[in-house]
PDB file of C-alpha atoms in Angstrom:
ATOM      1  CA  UNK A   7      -2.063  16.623 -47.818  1.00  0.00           C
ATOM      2  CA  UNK A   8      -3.356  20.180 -47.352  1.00  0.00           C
ATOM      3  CA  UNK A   9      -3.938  22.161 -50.564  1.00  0.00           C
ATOM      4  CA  UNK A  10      -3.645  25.397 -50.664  1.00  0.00           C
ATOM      5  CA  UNK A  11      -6.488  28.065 -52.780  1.00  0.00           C
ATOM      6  CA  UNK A  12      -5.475  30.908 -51.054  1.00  0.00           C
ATOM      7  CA  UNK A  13      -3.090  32.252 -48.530  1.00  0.00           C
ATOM      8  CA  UNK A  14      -2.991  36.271 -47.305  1.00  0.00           C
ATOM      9  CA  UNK A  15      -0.601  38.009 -45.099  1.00  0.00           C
ATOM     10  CA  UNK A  16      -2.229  39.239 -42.156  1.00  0.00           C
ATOM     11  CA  UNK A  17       0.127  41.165 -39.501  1.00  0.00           C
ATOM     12  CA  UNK A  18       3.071  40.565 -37.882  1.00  0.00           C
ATOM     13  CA  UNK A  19       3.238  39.890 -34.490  1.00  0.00           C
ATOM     14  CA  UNK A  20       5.332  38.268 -31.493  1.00  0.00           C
ATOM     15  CA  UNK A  21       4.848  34.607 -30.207  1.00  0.00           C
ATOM     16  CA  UNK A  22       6.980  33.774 -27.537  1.00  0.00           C
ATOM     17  CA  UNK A  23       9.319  36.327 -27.910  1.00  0.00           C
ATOM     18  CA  UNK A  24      10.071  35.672 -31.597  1.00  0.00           C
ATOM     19  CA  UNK A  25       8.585  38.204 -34.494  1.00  0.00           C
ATOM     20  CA  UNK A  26       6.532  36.220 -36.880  1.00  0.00           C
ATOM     21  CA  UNK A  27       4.219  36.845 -39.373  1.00  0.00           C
ATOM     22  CA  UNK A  28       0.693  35.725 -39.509  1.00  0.00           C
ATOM     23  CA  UNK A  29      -0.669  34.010 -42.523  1.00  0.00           C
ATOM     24  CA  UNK A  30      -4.184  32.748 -43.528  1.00  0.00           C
ATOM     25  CA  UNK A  31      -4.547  29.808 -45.652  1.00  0.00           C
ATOM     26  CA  UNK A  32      -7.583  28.974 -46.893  1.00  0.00           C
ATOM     27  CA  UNK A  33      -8.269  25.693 -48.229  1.00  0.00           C
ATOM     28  CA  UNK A  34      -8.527  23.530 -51.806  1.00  0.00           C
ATOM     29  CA  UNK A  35     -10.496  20.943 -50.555  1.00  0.00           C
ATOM     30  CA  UNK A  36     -14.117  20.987 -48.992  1.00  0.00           C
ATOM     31  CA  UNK A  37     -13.932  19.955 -45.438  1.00  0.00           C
ATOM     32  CA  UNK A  38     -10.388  21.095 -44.817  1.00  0.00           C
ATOM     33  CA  UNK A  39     -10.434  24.425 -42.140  1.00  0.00           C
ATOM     34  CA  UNK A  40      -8.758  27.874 -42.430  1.00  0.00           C
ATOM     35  CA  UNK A  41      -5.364  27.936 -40.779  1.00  0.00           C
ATOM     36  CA  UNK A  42      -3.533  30.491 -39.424  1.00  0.00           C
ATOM     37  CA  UNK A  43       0.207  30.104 -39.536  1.00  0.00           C
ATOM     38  CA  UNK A  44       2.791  31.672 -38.042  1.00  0.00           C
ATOM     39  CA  UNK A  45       6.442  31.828 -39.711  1.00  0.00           C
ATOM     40  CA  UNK A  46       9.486  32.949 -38.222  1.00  0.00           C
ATOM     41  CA  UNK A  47      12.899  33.353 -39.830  1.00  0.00           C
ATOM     42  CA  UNK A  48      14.452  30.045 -39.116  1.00  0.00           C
ATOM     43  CA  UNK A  49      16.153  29.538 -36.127  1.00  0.00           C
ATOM     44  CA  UNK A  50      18.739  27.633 -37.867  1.00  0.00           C
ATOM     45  CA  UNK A  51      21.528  30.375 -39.089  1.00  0.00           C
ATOM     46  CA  UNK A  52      20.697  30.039 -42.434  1.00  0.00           C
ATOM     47  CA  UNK A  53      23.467  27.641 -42.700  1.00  0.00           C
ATOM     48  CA  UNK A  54      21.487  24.403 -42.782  1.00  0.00           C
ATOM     49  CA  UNK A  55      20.221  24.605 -45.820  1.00  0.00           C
ATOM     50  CA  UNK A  56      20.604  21.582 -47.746  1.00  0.00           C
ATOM     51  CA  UNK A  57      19.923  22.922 -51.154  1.00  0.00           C
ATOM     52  CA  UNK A  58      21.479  26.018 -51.426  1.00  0.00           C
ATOM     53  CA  UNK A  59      18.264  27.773 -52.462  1.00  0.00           C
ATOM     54  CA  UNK A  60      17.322  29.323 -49.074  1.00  0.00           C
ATOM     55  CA  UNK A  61      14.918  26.832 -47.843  1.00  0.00           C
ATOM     56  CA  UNK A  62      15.386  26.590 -44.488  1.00  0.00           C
ATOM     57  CA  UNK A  63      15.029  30.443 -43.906  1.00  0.00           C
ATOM     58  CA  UNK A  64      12.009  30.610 -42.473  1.00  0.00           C
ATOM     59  CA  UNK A  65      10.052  28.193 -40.447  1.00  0.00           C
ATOM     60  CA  UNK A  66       6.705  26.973 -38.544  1.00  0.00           C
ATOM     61  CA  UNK A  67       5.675  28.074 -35.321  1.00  0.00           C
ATOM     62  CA  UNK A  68       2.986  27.599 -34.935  1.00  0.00           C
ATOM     63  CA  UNK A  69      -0.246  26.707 -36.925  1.00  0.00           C
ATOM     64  CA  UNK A  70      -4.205  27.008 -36.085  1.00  0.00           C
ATOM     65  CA  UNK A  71      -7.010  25.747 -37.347  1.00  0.00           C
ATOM     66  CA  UNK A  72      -9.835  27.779 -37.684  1.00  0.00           C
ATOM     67  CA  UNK A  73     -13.187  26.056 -37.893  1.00  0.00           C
ATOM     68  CA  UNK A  74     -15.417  29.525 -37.442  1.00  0.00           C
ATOM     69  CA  UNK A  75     -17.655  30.544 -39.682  1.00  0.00           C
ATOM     70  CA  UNK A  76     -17.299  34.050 -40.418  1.00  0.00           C
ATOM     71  CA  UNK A  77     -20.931  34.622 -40.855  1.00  0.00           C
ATOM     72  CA  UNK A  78     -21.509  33.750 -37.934  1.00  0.00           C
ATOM     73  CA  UNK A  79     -18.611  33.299 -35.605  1.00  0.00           C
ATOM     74  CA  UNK A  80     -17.598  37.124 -36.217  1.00  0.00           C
ATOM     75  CA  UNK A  81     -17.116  37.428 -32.591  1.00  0.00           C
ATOM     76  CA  UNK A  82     -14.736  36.214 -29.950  1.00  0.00           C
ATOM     77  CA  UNK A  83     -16.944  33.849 -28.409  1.00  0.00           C
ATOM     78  CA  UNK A  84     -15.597  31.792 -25.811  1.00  0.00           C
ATOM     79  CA  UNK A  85     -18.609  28.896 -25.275  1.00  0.00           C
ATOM     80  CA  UNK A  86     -17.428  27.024 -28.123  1.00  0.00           C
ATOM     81  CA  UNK A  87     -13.968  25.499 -29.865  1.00  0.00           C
ATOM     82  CA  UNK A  88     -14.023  27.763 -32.997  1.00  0.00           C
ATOM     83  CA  UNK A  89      -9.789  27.274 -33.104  1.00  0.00           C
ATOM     84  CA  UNK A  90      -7.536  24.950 -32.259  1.00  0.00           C
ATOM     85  CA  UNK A  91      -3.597  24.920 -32.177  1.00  0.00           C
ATOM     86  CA  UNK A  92      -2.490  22.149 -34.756  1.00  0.00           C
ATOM     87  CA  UNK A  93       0.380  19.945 -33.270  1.00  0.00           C
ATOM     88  CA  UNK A  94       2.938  18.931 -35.937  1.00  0.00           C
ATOM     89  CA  UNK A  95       1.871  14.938 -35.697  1.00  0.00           C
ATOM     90  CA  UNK A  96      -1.337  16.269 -36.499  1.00  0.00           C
ATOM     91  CA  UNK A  97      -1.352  18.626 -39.166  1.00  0.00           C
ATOM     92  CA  UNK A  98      -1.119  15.538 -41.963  1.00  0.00           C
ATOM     93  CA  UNK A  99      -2.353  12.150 -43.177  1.00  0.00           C
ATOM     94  CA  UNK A 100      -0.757   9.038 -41.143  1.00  0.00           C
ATOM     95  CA  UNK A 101       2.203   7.338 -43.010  1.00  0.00           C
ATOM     96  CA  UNK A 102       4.202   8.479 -45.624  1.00  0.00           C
ATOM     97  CA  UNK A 103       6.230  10.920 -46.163  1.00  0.00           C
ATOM     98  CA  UNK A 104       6.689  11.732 -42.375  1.00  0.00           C
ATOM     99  CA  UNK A 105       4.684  14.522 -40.412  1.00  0.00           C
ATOM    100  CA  UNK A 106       7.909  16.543 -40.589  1.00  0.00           C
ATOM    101  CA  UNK A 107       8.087  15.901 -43.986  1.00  0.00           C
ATOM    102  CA  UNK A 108       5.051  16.753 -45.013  1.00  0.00           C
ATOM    103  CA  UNK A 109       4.825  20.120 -42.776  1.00  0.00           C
ATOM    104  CA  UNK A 110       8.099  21.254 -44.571  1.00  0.00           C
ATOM    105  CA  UNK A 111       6.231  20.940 -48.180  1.00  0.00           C
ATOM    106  CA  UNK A 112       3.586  22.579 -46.987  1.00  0.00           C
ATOM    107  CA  UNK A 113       5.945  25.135 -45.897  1.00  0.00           C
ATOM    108  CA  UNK A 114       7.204  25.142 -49.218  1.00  0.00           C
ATOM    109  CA  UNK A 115       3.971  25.556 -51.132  1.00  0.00           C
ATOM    110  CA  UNK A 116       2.986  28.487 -48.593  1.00  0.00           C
ATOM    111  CA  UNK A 117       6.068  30.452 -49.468  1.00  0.00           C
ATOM    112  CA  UNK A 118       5.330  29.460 -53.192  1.00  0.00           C
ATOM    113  CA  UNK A 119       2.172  31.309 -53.027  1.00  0.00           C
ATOM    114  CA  UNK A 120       1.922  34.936 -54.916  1.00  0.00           C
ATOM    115  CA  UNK A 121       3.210  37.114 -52.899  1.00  0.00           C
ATOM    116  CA  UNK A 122       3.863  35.323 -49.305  1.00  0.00           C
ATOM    117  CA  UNK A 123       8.596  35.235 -49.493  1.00  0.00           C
ATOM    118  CA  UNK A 124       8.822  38.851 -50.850  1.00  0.00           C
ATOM    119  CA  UNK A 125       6.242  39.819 -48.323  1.00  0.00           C
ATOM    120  CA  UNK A 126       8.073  37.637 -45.116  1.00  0.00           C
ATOM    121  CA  UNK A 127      11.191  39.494 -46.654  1.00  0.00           C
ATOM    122  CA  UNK A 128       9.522  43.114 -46.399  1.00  0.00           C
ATOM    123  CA  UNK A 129       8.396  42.139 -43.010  1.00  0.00           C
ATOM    124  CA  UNK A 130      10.233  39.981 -41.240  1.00  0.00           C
ATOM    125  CA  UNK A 131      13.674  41.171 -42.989  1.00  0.00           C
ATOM    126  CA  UNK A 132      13.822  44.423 -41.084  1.00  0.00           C
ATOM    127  CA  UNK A 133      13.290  43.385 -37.753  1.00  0.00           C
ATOM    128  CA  UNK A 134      15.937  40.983 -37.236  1.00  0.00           C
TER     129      UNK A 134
END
């Protein structure tokens, strides 16, 4: 599992013809990289939801994982693999709950985080 210690709104911006926005997540545990993750309102309708609460309204894109060193990657240097997209099958620990699973609770905790929904609202709600 991927803790979160902090997550900031970056931008918005477009990935594959869809507006998203552009979070960072740094993380709780030593070892783990920086991510940057990109939510979308969910393609869903809204009317998916299985709990009523507005869960499924916005969803992962796409998610990478940022092994750079700001000290001294502060460049974009191309010689090296400072990022990497993270595939879904990927992003957690083998066996239970299921990748999916455990992608949508991160999803979860990410939105959780001071200031991340109103701020997806502010920013992604006018543009649809």
């Amino acid at each position: 599992m991927y803790y979160i210690k902090d997550a900031t709104f970056r931008r918005t911006t477009e990935y594959d013809g869809v507006s998203c926005a552009e979070i960072q997540v740094r993380p709780g545990a030593v070892g783990d990289p920086d991510l940057f993750v990109y939510i979308a309102r969910s393609s869903g309708g809204g009317g998916g939801d299985r709990s009523g609460g507005g869960k499924n309204e916005y969803e992962i894109i796409r998610m990478i994982r940022s092994d750079a060193d700001l000290e001294t990657d502060w460049y974009d240097n191309s010689m090296h693999q400072a990022t990497a997209v993270v595939a879904e099958e990927d992003f957690c620990e083998s066996g239970w709950p299921a990748p999916e699973i455990q992608r949508e609770q991160f999803l979860q905790r990410l939105l959780a985080h001071d200031g991340i929904a109103s701020r997806l609202q502010e920013e992604l709600g006018r543009k649809v």
